[in-house]
Coordinates of C-alpha atoms in Angstrom, one line a residue:
M479 CA -9.4 43.3 -10.2
L480 CA -8.8 43.2 -14.0
S481 CA -9.7 46.6 -16.6
N482 CA -11.7 45.8 -19.8
P483 CA -11.0 49.2 -22.0
A484 CA -13.6 51.1 -23.6
P485 CA -13.2 50.3 -27.6
D486 CA -13.4 53.0 -30.0
R487 CA -16.3 52.5 -32.0
G488 CA -19.3 49.6 -31.1
Q489 CA -19.5 47.5 -27.8
S490 CA -16.7 44.7 -26.7
A491 CA -17.2 41.5 -25.6
P492 CA -16.9 41.1 -21.7
A493 CA -12.9 40.2 -20.6
N494 CA -11.8 36.8 -19.7
W495 CA -9.7 35.9 -16.6
R496 CA -7.8 32.7 -15.2
I497 CA -6.0 32.1 -12.0
D498 CA -3.0 29.7 -11.8
I499 CA -1.5 28.3 -9.0
G500 CA 1.1 25.5 -8.9
P501 CA 4.8 24.9 -7.4
S502 CA 7.3 27.4 -8.4
T503 CA 9.3 24.9 -10.1
G504 CA 6.6 24.2 -12.5
G505 CA 2.9 22.9 -13.1
V506 CA -0.6 23.5 -12.3
W507 CA -2.1 22.3 -8.8
W508 CA -5.3 24.2 -9.4
S509 CA -7.2 26.2 -12.0
S510 CA -10.0 28.7 -12.1
S511 CA -11.6 31.3 -14.8
G512 CA -14.2 33.3 -15.7
A513 CA -15.6 36.5 -17.4
A514 CA -15.9 40.1 -15.8
S515 CA -19.7 40.9 -15.4
T516 CA -20.0 43.4 -17.5
S517 CA -18.4 45.3 -20.7
P518 CA -17.9 48.6 -21.7
Q519 CA -19.4 50.3 -24.8
T520 CA -18.3 53.0 -26.8
G521 CA -17.9 56.8 -25.1
G522 CA -17.9 55.1 -22.0
V523 CA -15.7 54.5 -19.1
D524 CA -13.1 51.5 -18.6
A525 CA -15.0 48.1 -17.2
V526 CA -13.5 47.8 -14.0
D527 CA -14.7 44.3 -12.2
T528 CA -13.3 42.3 -8.9
V529 CA -12.7 38.7 -9.0
S530 CA -13.5 36.7 -6.1
T531 CA -11.8 32.8 -5.9
T532 CA -10.8 30.8 -3.3
W533 CA -8.8 27.7 -3.4
N534 CA -8.9 24.7 -0.7
T535 CA -4.9 23.9 -0.4
P536 CA -3.8 20.5 0.2
A537 CA -3.5 19.1 4.2
A538 CA -0.2 19.5 5.7
S539 CA 0.3 15.7 6.0
N540 CA 0.1 14.9 1.9
L541 CA 2.5 17.4 1.4
P542 CA 6.2 16.5 1.3
T543 CA 8.5 17.5 4.1
G544 CA 9.6 20.7 4.2
V545 CA 8.2 24.0 2.5
T546 CA 6.7 24.0 -1.1
T547 CA 7.1 27.7 -3.0
L548 CA 4.1 28.2 -4.6
L549 CA 3.5 30.4 -7.9
L550 CA -0.3 32.0 -8.2
T551 CA -0.4 33.7 -11.6
A552 CA -3.6 35.5 -12.6
T553 CA -4.1 37.0 -16.5
A554 CA -6.7 38.9 -18.3
T555 CA -7.6 38.8 -21.6
D556 CA -10.4 41.5 -23.2
S557 CA -11.8 41.0 -26.3
E558 CA -9.2 42.7 -28.3
G559 CA -6.7 40.4 -27.1
A560 CA -4.5 42.1 -25.5
V561 CA -3.2 40.1 -22.3
G562 CA -2.2 41.6 -18.5
A563 CA -1.0 39.6 -16.1
D564 CA 0.0 39.8 -12.3
F565 CA 2.2 37.1 -10.1
A566 CA 2.7 36.5 -6.6
Y567 CA 4.5 33.5 -4.1
A568 CA 3.1 31.7 -1.5
N569 CA 4.7 29.2 0.7
L570 CA 2.7 26.1 1.9
A571 CA 4.8 23.5 4.9
G572 CA 4.5 20.1 4.8
Q573 CA 4.2 17.7 7.6
P574 CA 7.2 15.8 8.5
L575 CA 6.4 11.9 7.9
T576 CA 6.4 10.2 11.0
S577 CA 5.5 7.0 12.2
S578 CA 3.9 5.2 15.4
G579 CA 6.9 2.9 16.8
F580 CA 6.4 -0.9 16.0
W581 CA 3.3 -2.6 16.9
F582 CA 2.7 -6.5 16.9
L583 CA 0.6 -9.0 17.6
E584 CA 0.9 -12.5 18.9
N585 CA -1.7 -15.5 18.5
T586 CA -1.7 -16.7 22.1
S587 CA -4.2 -17.2 24.1
P588 CA -5.3 -14.8 24.6
V589 CA -3.6 -13.0 21.9
A590 CA -1.7 -10.2 22.6
L591 CA -0.7 -6.8 21.2
H592 CA 2.6 -5.1 22.0
H593 CA 4.5 -1.8 21.0
L594 CA 7.9 -0.3 21.2
P595 CA 7.5 3.1 21.0
N596 CA 10.1 5.2 19.1
G597 CA 12.8 5.8 20.8
S598 CA 12.4 3.6 23.4
S599 CA 14.0 -0.1 24.3
E600 CA 10.9 -0.9 26.6
V601 CA 8.0 -3.1 25.2
V602 CA 4.2 -1.9 26.0
T603 CA 1.8 -5.3 25.9
D604 CA -1.8 -5.2 26.0
E605 CA -3.7 -8.8 26.3
G606 CA -7.1 -7.5 24.2
P607 CA -10.0 -9.5 24.0
F608 CA -9.4 -10.6 20.1
E609 CA -10.6 -13.9 19.2
S610 CA -7.8 -14.4 16.2
A611 CA -5.1 -13.0 14.6
S612 CA -3.5 -14.5 11.6
S613 CA -2.7 -10.8 10.2
M614 CA -2.6 -7.5 11.5
V615 CA -2.4 -3.5 9.8
H616 CA -1.8 -0.3 11.9
L617 CA -4.0 2.0 9.6
D618 CA -2.0 5.3 8.5
G619 CA -3.3 8.6 9.9
Q620 CA -5.6 6.7 12.6
A621 CA -5.7 5.5 16.2
T622 CA -7.0 2.1 14.1
I623 CA -5.4 -1.5 14.3
M624 CA -7.4 -4.3 11.5
V625 CA -6.9 -7.6 12.6
G626 CA -7.9 -10.7 10.4
G627 CA -8.4 -14.3 11.5
Q628 CA -11.8 -16.2 10.8
Q629 CA -13.7 -12.8 10.1
L630 CA -12.1 -9.1 9.9
T631 CA -12.2 -6.5 13.0
A632 CA -10.9 -2.8 14.0
W633 CA -9.6 -1.8 16.9
S634 CA -9.0 1.3 18.7
L635 CA -5.7 1.6 20.4
P636 CA -5.3 1.1 23.9
T637 CA -4.9 3.6 26.3
D638 CA -3.3 4.3 29.7
N639 CA -7.0 3.6 31.1
N640 CA -8.3 1.3 28.7
G641 CA -7.5 -2.0 26.2
P642 CA -8.5 -2.0 22.6
T643 CA -12.1 -1.4 21.8
L644 CA -14.1 -3.2 18.7
L645 CA -15.4 -0.8 16.4
W646 CA -16.9 -2.9 14.1
T647 CA -16.7 -6.5 12.4
I648 CA -16.9 -7.7 8.4
A649 CA -18.1 -11.5 8.9
P650 CA -16.3 -13.8 5.4
P651 CA -18.5 -13.6 2.5
L652 CA -21.2 -16.4 1.5
T653 CA -19.2 -18.3 -0.8
P654 CA -18.0 -22.1 -1.3
Q655 CA -14.8 -21.1 -0.4
T656 CA -13.3 -21.6 3.1
G657 CA -10.8 -20.5 5.3
P658 CA -9.2 -17.8 7.7
I659 CA -8.4 -14.3 6.2
R660 CA -5.2 -14.6 3.8
F661 CA -3.9 -11.4 4.7
V662 CA -5.1 -7.7 6.3
R663 CA -1.9 -5.1 5.2
R664 CA -1.4 -1.7 3.6
P665 CA -1.8 -1.2 0.1
S666 CA 1.2 0.0 -1.9
T667 CA 1.3 3.7 -0.9
S668 CA 1.8 4.8 -4.7
V669 CA -1.9 4.0 -5.7
S670 CA -3.9 4.1 -2.5
G671 CA -5.0 7.0 0.8
P672 CA -3.2 6.9 3.9
A673 CA -6.3 4.4 5.9
I674 CA -6.5 1.7 3.5
A675 CA -6.2 -1.6 4.5
E676 CA -6.0 -4.9 2.0
V677 CA -7.9 -7.7 3.0
G678 CA -7.6 -11.2 1.2
W679 CA -10.6 -13.4 1.7
A680 CA -10.3 -16.6 0.4
D681 CA -12.5 -16.0 -2.5
R682 CA -11.6 -12.1 -3.4
V683 CA -8.9 -8.8 -2.4
Q684 CA -11.0 -5.9 -0.8
W685 CA -9.8 -2.3 0.0
V686 CA -11.5 -1.1 3.1
S687 CA -11.4 1.9 5.2
A688 CA -10.7 3.0 8.7
D689 CA -15.0 3.3 8.8
G690 CA -15.3 -0.6 7.6
L691 CA -16.4 0.3 4.1
I692 CA -15.8 -1.0 0.9
L693 CA -14.2 0.9 -1.1
A694 CA -12.7 -1.9 -3.9
N695 CA -13.4 -5.6 -4.8
W696 CA -11.7 -7.9 -7.2
L697 CA -13.6 -11.0 -7.3
L698 CA -12.5 -14.7 -8.2
D699 CA -14.8 -17.4 -9.8
E700 CA -16.0 -19.8 -7.1
T701 CA -13.3 -22.7 -8.5
E702 CA -10.7 -20.6 -7.4
S703 CA -9.1 -19.9 -3.6
L704 CA -6.7 -16.8 -3.0
I705 CA -3.2 -17.8 -1.9
D706 CA -2.3 -14.1 -2.7
A707 CA -2.9 -10.7 -4.6
S708 CA -0.2 -7.5 -5.7
I709 CA -0.2 -4.5 -7.7
F710 CA 1.4 -4.9 -11.1
G711 CA 1.6 -2.3 -13.5
G712 CA -1.5 -0.4 -12.6
S713 CA -3.5 -4.1 -12.4
M714 CA -4.2 -6.4 -9.0
V715 CA -2.8 -9.5 -9.7
V716 CA -4.1 -12.3 -7.9
L717 CA -2.3 -16.1 -7.5
A718 CA -5.1 -18.2 -7.2
R719 CA -5.7 -22.5 -6.9
T720 CA -7.9 -23.8 -8.7
A721 CA -10.4 -26.4 -7.6
A722 CA -8.3 -28.9 -10.3
N723 CA -5.2 -28.0 -7.6
E724 CA -3.5 -25.7 -10.6
L725 CA -2.2 -22.9 -9.9
R726 CA -3.3 -19.3 -11.4
L727 CA -2.3 -15.9 -12.4
I728 CA -5.4 -13.1 -13.0
S729 CA -5.0 -9.4 -13.5
H730 CA -8.2 -6.8 -13.0
D731 CA -8.7 -3.8 -14.0
L732 CA -7.4 -1.5 -11.1
D733 CA -10.5 0.8 -11.3
S734 CA -13.6 -1.2 -12.1
G735 CA -12.5 -4.6 -10.7
A736 CA -13.1 -6.5 -14.0
R737 CA -11.4 -9.4 -14.8
L738 CA -8.9 -9.3 -17.4
Q739 CA -6.9 -12.2 -18.3
S740 CA -5.4 -15.3 -16.9
V741 CA -2.6 -18.0 -16.7
T742 CA -3.1 -21.3 -15.6
W743 CA -0.1 -24.3 -14.8
T744 CA 0.2 -27.2 -13.0
P745 CA 2.8 -26.9 -10.1
E746 CA 5.6 -29.1 -10.7
A747 CA 7.5 -28.8 -6.9
S748 CA 6.1 -31.2 -4.2
G749 CA 5.3 -29.0 -1.8
S750 CA 3.2 -26.9 -4.0
M751 CA 1.0 -30.3 -5.4
G752 CA -2.2 -30.5 -3.6
P753 CA -4.8 -28.4 -2.1
N754 CA -2.3 -27.9 0.5
G755 CA 0.3 -26.8 -1.5
K756 CA 2.5 -23.4 -1.0
A757 CA 3.1 -20.8 -3.3
W758 CA 3.8 -17.1 -3.1
L759 CA 3.2 -14.2 -5.3
I760 CA 7.0 -12.0 -5.9
S761 CA 7.8 -9.8 -8.6
I762 CA 10.5 -10.8 -11.1
L763 CA 12.0 -7.9 -13.7
G764 CA 8.7 -6.3 -12.9
D765 CA 6.6 -9.0 -14.1
P766 CA 4.1 -11.0 -11.5
A767 CA 5.6 -14.6 -10.8
A768 CA 4.4 -17.2 -8.8
L769 CA 7.3 -18.8 -6.9
E770 CA 6.6 -22.9 -5.9
S771 CA 8.3 -24.5 -3.1
D772 CA 11.4 -25.7 -4.4
G773 CA 12.3 -22.4 -5.6
T774 CA 10.8 -22.4 -9.5
F775 CA 9.4 -19.5 -10.3
R776 CA 6.8 -19.0 -13.2
R777 CA 7.3 -15.0 -14.4
W778 CA 4.1 -13.9 -16.1
F779 CA 5.3 -12.0 -18.6
T780 CA 3.3 -9.6 -21.6
E781 CA 4.9 -9.0 -24.9
M782 CA 5.1 -5.9 -26.7
D783 CA 2.5 -6.6 -28.8
G784 CA 0.2 -7.7 -26.1
N785 CA 0.8 -11.0 -25.6
T786 CA 1.3 -13.3 -22.6
G787 CA 3.1 -16.3 -21.5
L788 CA 4.8 -17.7 -18.8
A789 CA 8.9 -17.9 -18.5
S790 CA 10.3 -20.5 -15.7
G791 CA 13.7 -20.3 -13.9
G792 CA 15.0 -20.7 -10.8
C793 CA 16.1 -18.9 -7.4
P794 CA 19.3 -19.4 -5.5
G795 CA 19.7 -21.9 -2.7
S796 CA 18.6 -25.4 -2.0
A797 CA 16.6 -25.6 0.6
D798 CA 12.8 -25.5 0.2
V799 CA 11.2 -21.7 0.7
S800 CA 9.7 -21.5 3.9
N801 CA 8.0 -18.0 2.9
A802 CA 8.0 -15.3 0.7
G803 CA 6.6 -11.8 -0.2
R804 CA 6.4 -8.6 -1.3
L805 CA 7.8 -4.8 0.1
E806 CA 6.0 -1.9 -0.3
D807 CA 8.4 -0.1 -2.6
G808 CA 7.7 -3.0 -4.9
R809 CA 10.9 -5.2 -4.1
S810 CA 10.1 -9.3 -3.4
W811 CA 12.1 -11.5 -0.8
F812 CA 12.1 -15.3 -0.5
S813 CA 13.4 -17.3 2.2
R814 CA 15.6 -20.8 1.7
E815 CA 18.3 -20.8 3.6
G816 CA 18.6 -17.1 4.4
T817 CA 16.5 -14.3 3.0
W818 CA 17.4 -13.1 -0.5
L819 CA 16.0 -9.6 -2.0
V820 CA 14.8 -9.6 -5.5
E821 CA 15.1 -6.4 -7.3
E822 CA 14.8 -5.4 -10.9
N823 CA 18.2 -5.1 -12.6
V824 CA 20.0 -6.1 -9.6
P825 CA 21.7 -9.6 -9.2
L826 CA 20.1 -11.7 -6.3
Q827 CA 21.7 -11.4 -3.3
M828 CA 21.3 -12.7 0.4
A829 CA 20.5 -9.9 2.4
H830 CA 19.9 -11.8 5.4
P831 CA 21.9 -14.8 6.5
T832 CA 18.6 -16.3 8.4
P833 CA 14.7 -17.0 6.9
I834 CA 11.9 -14.7 7.8
Q835 CA 8.6 -15.1 7.8
A836 CA 7.1 -11.7 7.6
T837 CA 8.0 -8.1 7.1
A838 CA 6.7 -4.7 8.4
E839 CA 8.1 -1.1 7.2
D840 CA 9.0 2.1 9.2
R841 CA 9.3 4.4 6.1
A842 CA 10.1 7.0 8.4
N843 CA 12.9 5.7 9.9
G844 CA 14.1 3.7 7.1
I845 CA 13.4 0.7 8.9
T846 CA 12.0 -2.9 7.5
W847 CA 11.5 -5.3 10.8
V848 CA 11.7 -9.1 9.7
L849 CA 10.1 -12.1 11.9
E850 CA 13.3 -14.7 11.8
S851 CA 11.9 -18.1 11.4
S852 CA 12.1 -20.2 14.6
V853 CA 14.5 -23.1 14.5
S854 CA 13.3 -26.3 16.9
G855 CA 12.3 -24.5 20.1
E856 CA 13.7 -21.3 19.5
A857 CA 11.7 -18.3 19.9
Q858 CA 10.8 -16.2 16.9
T859 CA 12.4 -13.2 17.0
W860 CA 11.5 -9.5 15.0
M861 CA 14.6 -7.7 14.4
A862 CA 14.8 -4.3 13.2
L863 CA 16.7 -4.1 9.9
D864 CA 18.3 -1.2 7.3
A865 CA 15.1 -0.5 4.8
Q866 CA 18.0 -0.6 1.8
G867 CA 21.1 -2.5 2.8
W868 CA 19.3 -4.6 5.3
S869 CA 22.1 -4.1 7.7
P870 CA 20.9 -3.9 11.4
A871 CA 19.5 -1.1 12.6
G872 CA 20.8 -0.8 16.4
L873 CA 17.3 -1.4 17.8
P874 CA 16.8 -4.2 20.7
N875 CA 15.4 -7.5 19.3
L876 CA 11.9 -8.6 20.3
D877 CA 11.5 -12.1 21.0
V878 CA 7.8 -13.8 20.5
S879 CA 6.2 -15.8 23.4
G880 CA 9.2 -16.9 24.7
N881 CA 10.1 -20.6 23.8
M882 CA 6.4 -21.2 22.7
S883 CA 6.4 -23.5 19.8
G884 CA 3.4 -22.7 17.1
V885 CA 2.9 -19.2 18.0
R886 CA 2.3 -17.2 15.2
S887 CA 3.4 -13.1 15.0
S888 CA 2.3 -10.1 12.5
G889 CA 3.8 -6.7 12.7
S890 CA 2.7 -3.2 11.5
V891 CA 4.0 0.3 11.5
A892 CA 2.0 3.2 10.8
H893 CA 2.6 6.7 9.3
N894 CA 0.7 9.9 9.6
R895 CA 0.5 10.1 6.2
P896 CA 1.5 8.3 2.4
G897 CA 4.9 8.2 2.0
P898 CA 7.8 7.4 1.0
L899 CA 9.1 11.3 1.4

């Protein structure tokens, strides 16, 4: 309720009001303003009005854990400039970050889906009707698993009575580039919502919702074939191979998908040459960098004046690189002899004594699952490590299909909301 005093002579304008809501520590999350419905006249009584407004509170799943104290500020300014204010406090409770436990697929025949629930040492297995499984992600906040193979499929989680149910399918785009889906994973939680998958096709990168809606597209030219992609400095950066078997880094506008600039070179490592050569996208000093099979990296830097260039360097170790990737927090890793973590302003350090092939991150429990590479007939193993120091987390190791050779695996952990807090 606000009051606008009657003037000594003439007529005054209606009073203005404003309501701000935000954390008591500072900042405004929501604001609304307007004017009183009437204005007072000379000799009359004060104009009194009641303002009604509503605020849609953020979902508890999108708030930090614990209680957030809000400050509600209401101000009224009459036509003579006098200001009155009132204040109130309220509390919002955030939902703690939780995870679903660890899920992993094996490309056996039929494909097997496994689940290690939180707090359990027993793995639950379901041999679902998956056609192929090169990669998978369990979407945050959804009972949905997306599987990438020759096409993209979405499946409901198995229940006690029923196995996974096919929800929808997206066929590969009709383009000159061919091959299976390069990756299906969760985008960086700093730029996306809880239920989005990042999908790498041969000719594009997409963000796909739990309902199968295409939310964003970053396209390659018809002479380029996708190797990997990640977000750097607010841009989607793609590592691609050209028809001339060169390597190329390409940046795209994150919002519009527009192609911005690129840099191209011919790989020198023998294992990275030719149409079947291997290369990986990692981060060096915060910049996108392509890693060739002999450990040589090509860092794509941008100078203060906007000019760009390539800086070459070498990663420690002597064996060929067997795999590499990026964690959701932006850190990179690569495997040669052991597995090394690449962090900004931190010397390169071997974080795990065994080469790994893949990772899956449990932000709620501070765990990174790593898939140890198989050694000459031995089983591949998923191992739980502390997310920061990569020391053993005390959970059981999970062998992949006994001693079967050629079996690939991909893992994922779903959370109830974006993280990391």
